[in-house]
PDB file of C-alpha atoms in Angstrom:
ATOM      1  CA  MET A  29      -6.373  14.079   5.934  1.00 76.00           C
ATOM      2  CA  LEU A  30      -7.252  10.184   5.784  1.00 91.00           C
ATOM      3  CA  ILE A  31      -5.875   9.665   9.374  1.00 93.00           C
ATOM      4  CA  ASP A  32      -8.508  12.301  10.714  1.00 95.00           C
ATOM      5  CA  GLU A  33     -11.256  10.439   8.862  1.00 96.00           C
ATOM      6  CA  ILE A  34     -10.254   6.966   9.558  1.00 97.00           C
ATOM      7  CA  SER A  35      -9.575   8.054  13.449  1.00 97.00           C
ATOM      8  CA  GLU A  36     -13.041   9.156  13.587  1.00 97.00           C
ATOM      9  CA  LEU A  37     -14.607   6.377  12.265  1.00 97.00           C
ATOM     10  CA  ALA A  38     -12.783   4.020  14.672  1.00 98.00           C
ATOM     11  CA  THR A  39     -13.635   6.495  17.522  1.00 98.00           C
ATOM     12  CA  GLN A  40     -17.434   6.291  16.823  1.00 98.00           C
ATOM     13  CA  ALA A  41     -17.122   2.438  16.412  1.00 98.00           C
ATOM     14  CA  GLY A  42     -15.803   2.169  19.710  1.00 97.00           C
ATOM     15  CA  ARG A  43     -18.246   4.352  21.554  1.00 97.00           C
ATOM     16  CA  LEU A  44     -20.988   2.568  19.592  1.00 96.00           C
ATOM     17  CA  ALA A  45     -19.685  -0.855  21.007  1.00 96.00           C
ATOM     18  CA  LEU A  46     -19.182   0.174  24.521  1.00 95.00           C
ATOM     19  CA  LEU A  47     -22.906   1.721  24.690  1.00 93.00           C
ATOM     20  CA  ARG A  48     -24.329  -1.575  23.203  1.00 91.00           C
ATOM     21  CA  GLN A  49     -22.058  -4.129  25.038  1.00 91.00           C
ATOM     22  CA  PRO A  50     -24.497  -4.328  28.123  1.00 86.00           C
ATOM     23  CA  ALA A  51     -27.275  -5.371  26.356  1.00 78.00           C
ATOM     24  CA  LEU A  52     -25.660  -7.621  23.466  1.00 74.00           C
ATOM     25  CA  SER A  53     -27.458 -10.641  22.035  1.00 83.00           C
ATOM     26  CA  VAL A  54     -25.079 -13.150  21.238  1.00 75.00           C
ATOM     27  CA  MET A  55     -25.436 -15.621  18.330  1.00 70.00           C
ATOM     28  CA  ALA A  56     -23.142 -19.003  17.223  1.00 63.00           C
ATOM     29  CA  LYS A  57     -21.848 -18.892  13.861  1.00 61.00           C
ATOM     30  CA  GLY A  58     -20.110 -22.213  14.548  1.00 55.00           C
ATOM     31  CA  HIS A  59     -18.327 -24.228  17.156  1.00 55.00           C
ATOM     32  CA  LEU A  60     -16.917 -21.603  19.753  1.00 49.00           C
ATOM     33  CA  ASP A  61     -17.217 -18.845  17.101  1.00 59.00           C
ATOM     34  CA  PHE A  62     -19.570 -16.020  17.935  1.00 63.00           C
ATOM     35  CA  VAL A  63     -21.192 -12.991  16.837  1.00 74.00           C
ATOM     36  CA  THR A  64     -23.236 -10.408  18.307  1.00 82.00           C
ATOM     37  CA  ASP A  65     -25.780  -7.971  17.438  1.00 89.00           C
ATOM     38  CA  VAL A  66     -23.249  -5.370  18.502  1.00 90.00           C
ATOM     39  CA  ASP A  67     -20.533  -6.540  15.854  1.00 90.00           C
ATOM     40  CA  ARG A  68     -23.305  -6.173  13.140  1.00 91.00           C
ATOM     41  CA  ALA A  69     -24.192  -2.750  13.908  1.00 93.00           C
ATOM     42  CA  VAL A  70     -20.590  -1.552  14.365  1.00 95.00           C
ATOM     43  CA  GLU A  71     -19.979  -2.819  11.173  1.00 94.00           C
ATOM     44  CA  GLU A  72     -22.834  -1.165   9.409  1.00 95.00           C
ATOM     45  CA  MET A  73     -21.980   2.117  11.153  1.00 96.00           C
ATOM     46  CA  ILE A  74     -18.406   2.027   9.733  1.00 97.00           C
ATOM     47  CA  SER A  75     -19.541   1.062   6.358  1.00 95.00           C
ATOM     48  CA  ALA A  76     -22.268   3.660   6.244  1.00 95.00           C
ATOM     49  CA  GLY A  77     -19.593   6.322   7.190  1.00 96.00           C
ATOM     50  CA  ILE A  78     -17.490   5.034   4.379  1.00 96.00           C
ATOM     51  CA  ARG A  79     -20.268   5.005   1.717  1.00 95.00           C
ATOM     52  CA  GLN A  80     -20.950   8.459   2.773  1.00 95.00           C
ATOM     53  CA  LEU A  81     -17.179   9.608   2.690  1.00 95.00           C
ATOM     54  CA  PHE A  82     -15.657   7.587  -0.087  1.00 96.00           C
ATOM     55  CA  PRO A  83     -18.870   6.004  -2.274  1.00 95.00           C
ATOM     56  CA  ASP A  84     -16.141   4.410  -4.860  1.00 96.00           C
ATOM     57  CA  ASP A  85     -14.146   2.601  -2.412  1.00 96.00           C
ATOM     58  CA  GLY A  86     -14.885  -0.929  -1.641  1.00 95.00           C
ATOM     59  CA  VAL A  87     -15.687  -2.762   1.702  1.00 96.00           C
ATOM     60  CA  ILE A  88     -14.825  -5.975   3.124  1.00 95.00           C
ATOM     61  CA  GLY A  89     -16.001  -6.815   6.653  1.00 93.00           C
ATOM     62  CA  GLU A  90     -16.029  -9.818   8.779  1.00 91.00           C
ATOM     63  CA  GLU A  91     -19.586  -9.809   9.446  1.00 83.00           C
ATOM     64  CA  GLY A  92     -20.830  -9.665   5.439  1.00 80.00           C
ATOM     65  CA  GLN A  93     -20.141  -5.827   4.537  1.00 76.00           C
ATOM     66  CA  ASN A  94     -18.856  -6.793   0.835  1.00 83.00           C
ATOM     67  CA  LEU A  95     -18.861  -3.918  -1.559  1.00 86.00           C
ATOM     68  CA  SER A  96     -17.103  -3.782  -4.901  1.00 90.00           C
ATOM     69  CA  SER A  97     -14.474  -1.201  -5.355  1.00 92.00           C
ATOM     70  CA  LYS A  98     -14.558   1.262  -8.319  1.00 94.00           C
ATOM     71  CA  SER A  99     -11.427   3.294  -7.138  1.00 95.00           C
ATOM     72  CA  GLY A 100      -9.040   0.415  -6.690  1.00 94.00           C
ATOM     73  CA  ARG A 101      -9.069   1.037  -2.826  1.00 96.00           C
ATOM     74  CA  SER A 102     -10.687  -1.320  -0.184  1.00 96.00           C
ATOM     75  CA  TRP A 103     -11.844  -0.921   3.510  1.00 97.00           C
ATOM     76  CA  ILE A 104     -11.136  -4.000   5.308  1.00 97.00           C
ATOM     77  CA  ILE A 105     -13.245  -4.060   8.811  1.00 97.00           C
ATOM     78  CA  ASP A 106     -13.047  -5.913  11.991  1.00 96.00           C
ATOM     79  CA  PRO A 107     -15.969  -4.655  13.881  1.00 96.00           C
ATOM     80  CA  ILE A 108     -15.060  -6.396  17.111  1.00 96.00           C
ATOM     81  CA  ASP A 109     -11.805  -8.227  17.452  1.00 96.00           C
ATOM     82  CA  GLY A 110     -11.817 -10.239  20.308  1.00 94.00           C
ATOM     83  CA  THR A 111     -15.739 -11.315  20.677  1.00 90.00           C
ATOM     84  CA  HIS A 112     -15.154 -13.695  23.356  1.00 90.00           C
ATOM     85  CA  ASN A 113     -13.574 -10.969  25.677  1.00 93.00           C
ATOM     86  CA  PHE A 114     -16.327  -8.484  24.550  1.00 92.00           C
ATOM     87  CA  VAL A 115     -18.771 -10.920  25.503  1.00 90.00           C
ATOM     88  CA  ARG A 116     -17.568 -11.787  28.900  1.00 90.00           C
ATOM     89  CA  GLY A 117     -16.879  -8.138  29.772  1.00 92.00           C
ATOM     90  CA  GLY A 118     -13.155  -8.344  29.155  1.00 93.00           C
ATOM     91  CA  ALA A 119     -10.702  -5.486  28.330  1.00 95.00           C
ATOM     92  CA  SER A 120      -8.748  -7.248  25.219  1.00 97.00           C
ATOM     93  CA  TRP A 121     -10.884  -6.385  22.127  1.00 97.00           C
ATOM     94  CA  GLY A 122     -10.895  -3.717  19.431  1.00 98.00           C
ATOM     95  CA  VAL A 123     -11.881  -2.054  16.393  1.00 98.00           C
ATOM     96  CA  SER A 124      -9.683  -2.449  13.208  1.00 98.00           C
ATOM     97  CA  ILE A 125     -10.381  -0.478   9.998  1.00 98.00           C
ATOM     98  CA  GLY A 126      -7.866  -0.825   7.197  1.00 98.00           C
ATOM     99  CA  LEU A 127      -7.565   0.973   3.606  1.00 97.00           C
ATOM    100  CA  ALA A 128      -5.288  -0.380   1.232  1.00 95.00           C
ATOM    101  CA  SER A 129      -4.920  -1.097  -2.644  1.00 93.00           C
ATOM    102  CA  ASP A 130      -1.978  -2.976  -3.837  1.00 89.00           C
ATOM    103  CA  ARG A 131      -0.095  -1.138  -1.046  1.00 93.00           C
ATOM    104  CA  PRO A 132      -1.105   0.166   2.416  1.00 95.00           C
ATOM    105  CA  ILE A 133      -2.832   3.636   2.690  1.00 96.00           C
ATOM    106  CA  ALA A 134      -4.217   4.179   6.221  1.00 98.00           C
ATOM    107  CA  ALA A 135      -5.561   2.431   9.067  1.00 98.00           C
ATOM    108  CA  ALA A 136      -6.833   2.878  12.778  1.00 98.00           C
ATOM    109  CA  LEU A 137      -6.910   0.267  15.611  1.00 98.00           C
ATOM    110  CA  ASN A 138      -9.297   1.239  18.647  1.00 98.00           C
ATOM    111  CA  ALA A 139      -9.078  -0.669  21.923  1.00 98.00           C
ATOM    112  CA  PRO A 140     -11.314   1.686  23.963  1.00 97.00           C
ATOM    113  CA  VAL A 141     -11.092  -0.118  27.257  1.00 97.00           C
ATOM    114  CA  GLU A 142      -7.575  -0.177  27.074  1.00 96.00           C
ATOM    115  CA  GLN A 143      -8.052   3.408  25.933  1.00 97.00           C
ATOM    116  CA  ASN A 144      -5.821   2.904  22.950  1.00 98.00           C
ATOM    117  CA  LEU A 145      -6.571   4.381  19.612  1.00 98.00           C
ATOM    118  CA  LEU A 146      -3.694   4.019  16.834  1.00 98.00           C
ATOM    119  CA  ALA A 147      -3.758   5.560  13.734  1.00 98.00           C
ATOM    120  CA  ALA A 148      -1.393   5.641  10.835  1.00 98.00           C
ATOM    121  CA  GLU A 149      -1.191   7.112   6.924  1.00 96.00           C
ATOM    122  CA  ALA A 150       1.383   6.058   4.509  1.00 95.00           C
ATOM    123  CA  GLY A 151       4.212   7.992   5.029  1.00 93.00           C
ATOM    124  CA  ARG A 152       3.034  10.215   7.923  1.00 94.00           C
ATOM    125  CA  GLY A 153       3.827   8.255  11.050  1.00 94.00           C
ATOM    126  CA  VAL A 154       1.828   6.820  13.627  1.00 97.00           C
ATOM    127  CA  TRP A 155      -0.468   8.591  16.215  1.00 97.00           C
ATOM    128  CA  ARG A 156      -1.445   7.178  19.418  1.00 97.00           C
ATOM    129  CA  ASN A 157      -4.806   9.051  21.030  1.00 97.00           C
ATOM    130  CA  GLY A 158      -4.320  11.984  19.130  1.00 95.00           C
ATOM    131  CA  GLU A 159      -0.459  12.813  19.560  1.00 95.00           C
ATOM    132  CA  LYS A 160       2.166  11.582  16.981  1.00 95.00           C
ATOM    133  CA  LEU A 161       4.681   9.024  18.261  1.00 94.00           C
ATOM    134  CA  PRO A 162       8.553   9.691  17.782  1.00 91.00           C
ATOM    135  CA  GLY A 163       9.304   6.400  17.401  1.00 85.00           C
ATOM    136  CA  ARG A 164       8.730   2.837  18.176  1.00 86.00           C
ATOM    137  CA  PRO A 165      10.836   1.933  21.362  1.00 84.00           C
ATOM    138  CA  ARG A 166      12.845  -1.123  20.964  1.00 81.00           C
ATOM    139  CA  ALA A 167      13.954  -3.404  23.262  1.00 78.00           C
ATOM    140  CA  THR A 168      17.769  -4.051  23.960  1.00 82.00           C
ATOM    141  CA  GLU A 169      16.973  -7.721  24.649  1.00 89.00           C
ATOM    142  CA  PRO A 170      13.536  -9.135  23.089  1.00 93.00           C
ATOM    143  CA  SER A 171      11.464 -10.870  25.909  1.00 96.00           C
ATOM    144  CA  ILE A 172       7.739 -11.245  24.866  1.00 97.00           C
ATOM    145  CA  ALA A 173       5.977 -12.821  22.199  1.00 98.00           C
ATOM    146  CA  TYR A 174       2.131 -12.873  21.712  1.00 98.00           C
ATOM    147  CA  THR A 175       0.521 -15.636  20.033  1.00 97.00           C
ATOM    148  CA  GLY A 176      -2.785 -15.898  18.400  1.00 94.00           C
ATOM    149  CA  VAL A 177      -4.695 -19.225  17.585  1.00 87.00           C
ATOM    150  CA  SER A 178      -7.889 -20.165  16.002  1.00 79.00           C
ATOM    151  CA  THR A 179     -10.076 -22.326  18.232  1.00 73.00           C
ATOM    152  CA  TRP A 180     -10.138 -24.926  15.285  1.00 72.00           C
ATOM    153  CA  MET A 181      -6.271 -24.872  15.988  1.00 75.00           C
ATOM    154  CA  SER A 182      -4.763 -28.548  16.220  1.00 82.00           C
ATOM    155  CA  THR A 183      -2.816 -29.470  19.361  1.00 87.00           C
ATOM    156  CA  ASP A 184      -0.053 -30.605  17.189  1.00 89.00           C
ATOM    157  CA  ASN A 185       0.559 -26.776  16.007  1.00 89.00           C
ATOM    158  CA  ASP A 186      -0.231 -25.179  19.213  1.00 90.00           C
ATOM    159  CA  ARG A 187       2.377 -27.428  20.897  1.00 92.00           C
ATOM    160  CA  TRP A 188       4.862 -26.558  18.104  1.00 94.00           C
ATOM    161  CA  LEU A 189       4.067 -22.913  18.319  1.00 95.00           C
ATOM    162  CA  SER A 190       4.743 -22.402  22.260  1.00 94.00           C
ATOM    163  CA  GLY A 191       7.482 -24.819  21.866  1.00 96.00           C
ATOM    164  CA  PHE A 192       9.308 -22.488  19.232  1.00 97.00           C
ATOM    165  CA  VAL A 193       8.550 -19.367  20.902  1.00 98.00           C
ATOM    166  CA  ARG A 194       9.920 -20.551  24.392  1.00 97.00           C
ATOM    167  CA  ASP A 195      12.612 -22.829  23.078  1.00 97.00           C
ATOM    168  CA  GLU A 196      13.936 -21.518  19.692  1.00 97.00           C
ATOM    169  CA  LEU A 197      13.463 -17.737  20.167  1.00 97.00           C
ATOM    170  CA  GLY A 198      13.955 -17.613  23.993  1.00 97.00           C
ATOM    171  CA  LEU A 199      10.709 -15.428  24.237  1.00 97.00           C
ATOM    172  CA  ALA A 200       7.834 -15.394  26.992  1.00 97.00           C
ATOM    173  CA  ASP A 201       4.532 -16.519  25.128  1.00 96.00           C
ATOM    174  CA  ARG A 202       1.420 -14.353  25.947  1.00 96.00           C
ATOM    175  CA  ARG A 203      -1.906 -14.411  24.396  1.00 95.00           C
ATOM    176  CA  THR A 204      -4.866 -12.241  24.831  1.00 95.00           C
ATOM    177  CA  GLY A 205      -7.669 -13.748  22.586  1.00 94.00           C
ATOM    178  CA  SER A 206      -7.399 -10.602  20.511  1.00 97.00           C
ATOM    179  CA  ALA A 207      -4.929  -9.828  17.306  1.00 97.00           C
ATOM    180  CA  VAL A 208      -5.973  -6.384  17.619  1.00 98.00           C
ATOM    181  CA  THR A 209      -4.733  -5.759  21.285  1.00 98.00           C
ATOM    182  CA  SER A 210      -1.764  -8.099  20.781  1.00 98.00           C
ATOM    183  CA  LEU A 211      -0.370  -6.137  17.755  1.00 98.00           C
ATOM    184  CA  ILE A 212      -1.181  -2.978  19.527  1.00 98.00           C
ATOM    185  CA  ALA A 213       1.285  -3.932  22.399  1.00 97.00           C
ATOM    186  CA  VAL A 214       4.107  -4.696  19.425  1.00 98.00           C
ATOM    187  CA  ILE A 215       3.488  -1.774  17.496  1.00 97.00           C
ATOM    188  CA  LEU A 216       4.022   0.439  20.646  1.00 97.00           C
ATOM    189  CA  GLY A 217       7.175  -1.743  21.387  1.00 96.00           C
ATOM    190  CA  GLU A 218       5.491  -3.586  24.579  1.00 96.00           C
ATOM    191  CA  ALA A 219       6.267  -6.815  22.979  1.00 97.00           C
ATOM    192  CA  ASP A 220       8.510  -7.994  20.386  1.00 97.00           C
ATOM    193  CA  LEU A 221       6.670 -10.221  18.173  1.00 98.00           C
ATOM    194  CA  TYR A 222       3.266 -11.626  16.934  1.00 98.00           C
ATOM    195  CA  ILE A 223       2.414 -14.697  15.521  1.00 98.00           C
ATOM    196  CA  GLY A 224      -1.115 -15.601  14.435  1.00 96.00           C
ATOM    197  CA  PHE A 225      -2.350 -18.974  13.198  1.00 94.00           C
ATOM    198  CA  GLY A 226      -5.650 -18.829  11.365  1.00 91.00           C
ATOM    199  CA  GLU A 227      -5.996 -15.149  10.897  1.00 94.00           C
ATOM    200  CA  HIS A 228      -8.209 -13.448   8.316  1.00 94.00           C
ATOM    201  CA  ILE A 229      -7.319 -10.330   6.350  1.00 96.00           C
ATOM    202  CA  TRP A 230      -9.802  -8.270   8.585  1.00 96.00           C
ATOM    203  CA  ASP A 231      -8.072  -9.578  11.987  1.00 96.00           C
ATOM    204  CA  VAL A 232      -4.584  -7.809  10.913  1.00 97.00           C
ATOM    205  CA  ALA A 233      -5.034  -5.512   8.069  1.00 97.00           C
ATOM    206  CA  GLY A 234      -5.325  -2.444   9.935  1.00 98.00           C
ATOM    207  CA  ALA A 235      -2.498  -3.358  12.453  1.00 98.00           C
ATOM    208  CA  ALA A 236      -0.290  -4.522   9.440  1.00 98.00           C
ATOM    209  CA  ILE A 237      -0.629  -1.012   7.721  1.00 97.00           C
ATOM    210  CA  ILE A 238       0.432   0.851  11.327  1.00 98.00           C
ATOM    211  CA  ALA A 239       2.847  -1.685  12.082  1.00 97.00           C
ATOM    212  CA  GLU A 240       4.661  -1.048   8.761  1.00 96.00           C
ATOM    213  CA  GLU A 241       4.455   2.825   9.309  1.00 96.00           C
ATOM    214  CA  ALA A 242       6.030   2.059  12.744  1.00 96.00           C
ATOM    215  CA  GLY A 243       9.099   0.240  11.514  1.00 95.00           C
ATOM    216  CA  CYS A 244       7.903  -3.178  12.396  1.00 97.00           C
ATOM    217  CA  ALA A 245       8.060  -6.222   9.372  1.00 97.00           C
ATOM    218  CA  HIS A 246       5.297  -8.537   8.733  1.00 98.00           C
ATOM    219  CA  SER A 247       4.266 -11.357   6.532  1.00 97.00           C
ATOM    220  CA  LEU A 248       1.512  -9.822   4.526  1.00 96.00           C
ATOM    221  CA  ASP A 249       2.218  -9.353   0.862  1.00 94.00           C
ATOM    222  CA  TRP A 250       0.131  -6.553  -0.406  1.00 93.00           C
ATOM    223  CA  LEU A 251       1.081  -7.030  -4.036  1.00 91.00           C
ATOM    224  CA  ALA A 252      -0.284 -10.520  -3.665  1.00 92.00           C
ATOM    225  CA  GLY A 253      -3.592  -9.452  -3.269  1.00 89.00           C
ATOM    226  CA  LEU A 254      -5.926  -9.688   0.086  1.00 90.00           C
ATOM    227  CA  PRO A 255      -5.741 -13.456   1.168  1.00 92.00           C
ATOM    228  CA  ARG A 256      -9.697 -15.042   1.034  1.00 89.00           C
ATOM    229  CA  GLU A 257      -8.453 -17.915   3.237  1.00 92.00           C
ATOM    230  CA  PRO A 258      -7.275 -18.084   6.618  1.00 92.00           C
ATOM    231  CA  PHE A 259      -3.388 -17.910   7.077  1.00 94.00           C
ATOM    232  CA  VAL A 260      -0.433 -17.382   9.134  1.00 95.00           C
ATOM    233  CA  PHE A 261       0.352 -13.847  10.126  1.00 97.00           C
ATOM    234  CA  VAL A 262       4.003 -12.553  11.593  1.00 98.00           C
ATOM    235  CA  CYS A 263       4.632  -9.209  12.710  1.00 98.00           C
ATOM    236  CA  GLY A 264       7.358  -7.383  14.988  1.00 98.00           C
ATOM    237  CA  GLU A 265      11.068  -6.823  15.231  1.00 97.00           C
ATOM    238  CA  PRO A 266      12.386  -7.706  11.771  1.00 97.00           C
ATOM    239  CA  ALA A 267      15.033 -10.163  13.096  1.00 96.00           C
ATOM    240  CA  LEU A 268      12.541 -12.100  14.822  1.00 97.00           C
ATOM    241  CA  VAL A 269       9.685 -11.916  11.897  1.00 98.00           C
ATOM    242  CA  GLU A 270      12.578 -13.375   9.329  1.00 98.00           C
ATOM    243  CA  ARG A 271      13.594 -16.105  11.999  1.00 97.00           C
ATOM    244  CA  THR A 272       9.871 -17.046  12.524  1.00 98.00           C
ATOM    245  CA  SER A 273       9.061 -17.032   8.842  1.00 97.00           C
ATOM    246  CA  LYS A 274      12.027 -19.437   8.090  1.00 96.00           C
ATOM    247  CA  ALA A 275      10.780 -21.870  10.537  1.00 96.00           C
ATOM    248  CA  LEU A 276       7.336 -21.790   9.257  1.00 95.00           C
ATOM    249  CA  GLU A 277       8.755 -22.584   5.734  1.00 94.00           C
ATOM    250  CA  THR A 278      10.402 -25.324   6.948  1.00 93.00           C
ATOM    251  CA  ARG A 279       7.020 -26.919   8.870  1.00 89.00           C
ATOM    252  CA  HIS A 280       5.281 -26.065   6.014  1.00 83.00           C
ATOM    253  CA  SER A 281       7.858 -27.879   3.640  1.00 82.00           C
ATOM    254  CA  GLN A 282       7.315 -31.001   6.005  1.00 77.00           C
ATOM    255  CA  LYS A 283       3.617 -30.954   4.644  1.00 59.00           C
ATOM    256  CA  ARG A 284       2.068 -29.888   8.020  1.00 62.00           C
ATOM    257  CA  SER A 285      -1.056 -27.578   7.600  1.00 62.00           C
ATOM    258  CA  LEU A 286      -0.217 -24.419   9.483  1.00 66.00           C
ATOM    259  CA  THR A 287      -4.202 -23.114   8.933  1.00 62.00           C
ATOM    260  CA  PRO A 288      -6.925 -24.700  10.660  1.00 57.00           C
ATOM    261  CA  SER A 289      -9.889 -26.432   9.226  1.00 53.00           C
ATOM    262  CA  PRO A 290     -13.456 -25.301  10.631  1.00 49.00           C
ATOM    263  CA  VAL A 291     -15.040 -27.702  13.003  1.00 41.00           C
ATOM    264  CA  VAL A 292     -18.694 -27.598  13.029  1.00 36.00           C
TER     265      VAL A 292
END
């Protein structure tokens, strides 16, 4: 099954990241935008595994892996989501691997320090650390939203986001600095909503696939193709996703940019 192969790739990637973490080398891609030699090594390892197993599939990686697809399927990789945390020795970081065409196919998320390996295949459910989840727990009263913001985020959008979560939705606002670990919490029912400003497709593709299989709603439209520019991503309880999406549409109609521009 695909779920076995994608889980093994994510497991190996997490092990390599942990092994290399004590002696990593950090480079700047831009203002507050870092990459390490470990990011690149992990992405190359995943990509090499995909080329061996599925030579006709495409690969899209955050750190530059870009292979055209002959099969119509593409693997979307974020080798280390939460690089700031990873560099500082924090726990909130993870590996994201998603496989999609014009529909979700399979995915795995591995947050090795938090000991969470989630995997899913379309129509087969969600596994956590090798055991199939019976279903996503749902809170009787939603209370927690995780938010993610680019380091280029405008203070105006930041204020709006925090105010919307707390005042309009009545939820507590939490930030981890990693879309992967935040979305794992949503998928597991530990939180109710995720709102990410300035996301890239590799940040959220794997989580979107698993979240969909777990019964969450999200804002990614597979039929529209994979976004090439930063975008706003919403995922979680369907009613909260609907309310948030409507609020974002209203803000966008007021001609306020929701996606940040790089500061270099």
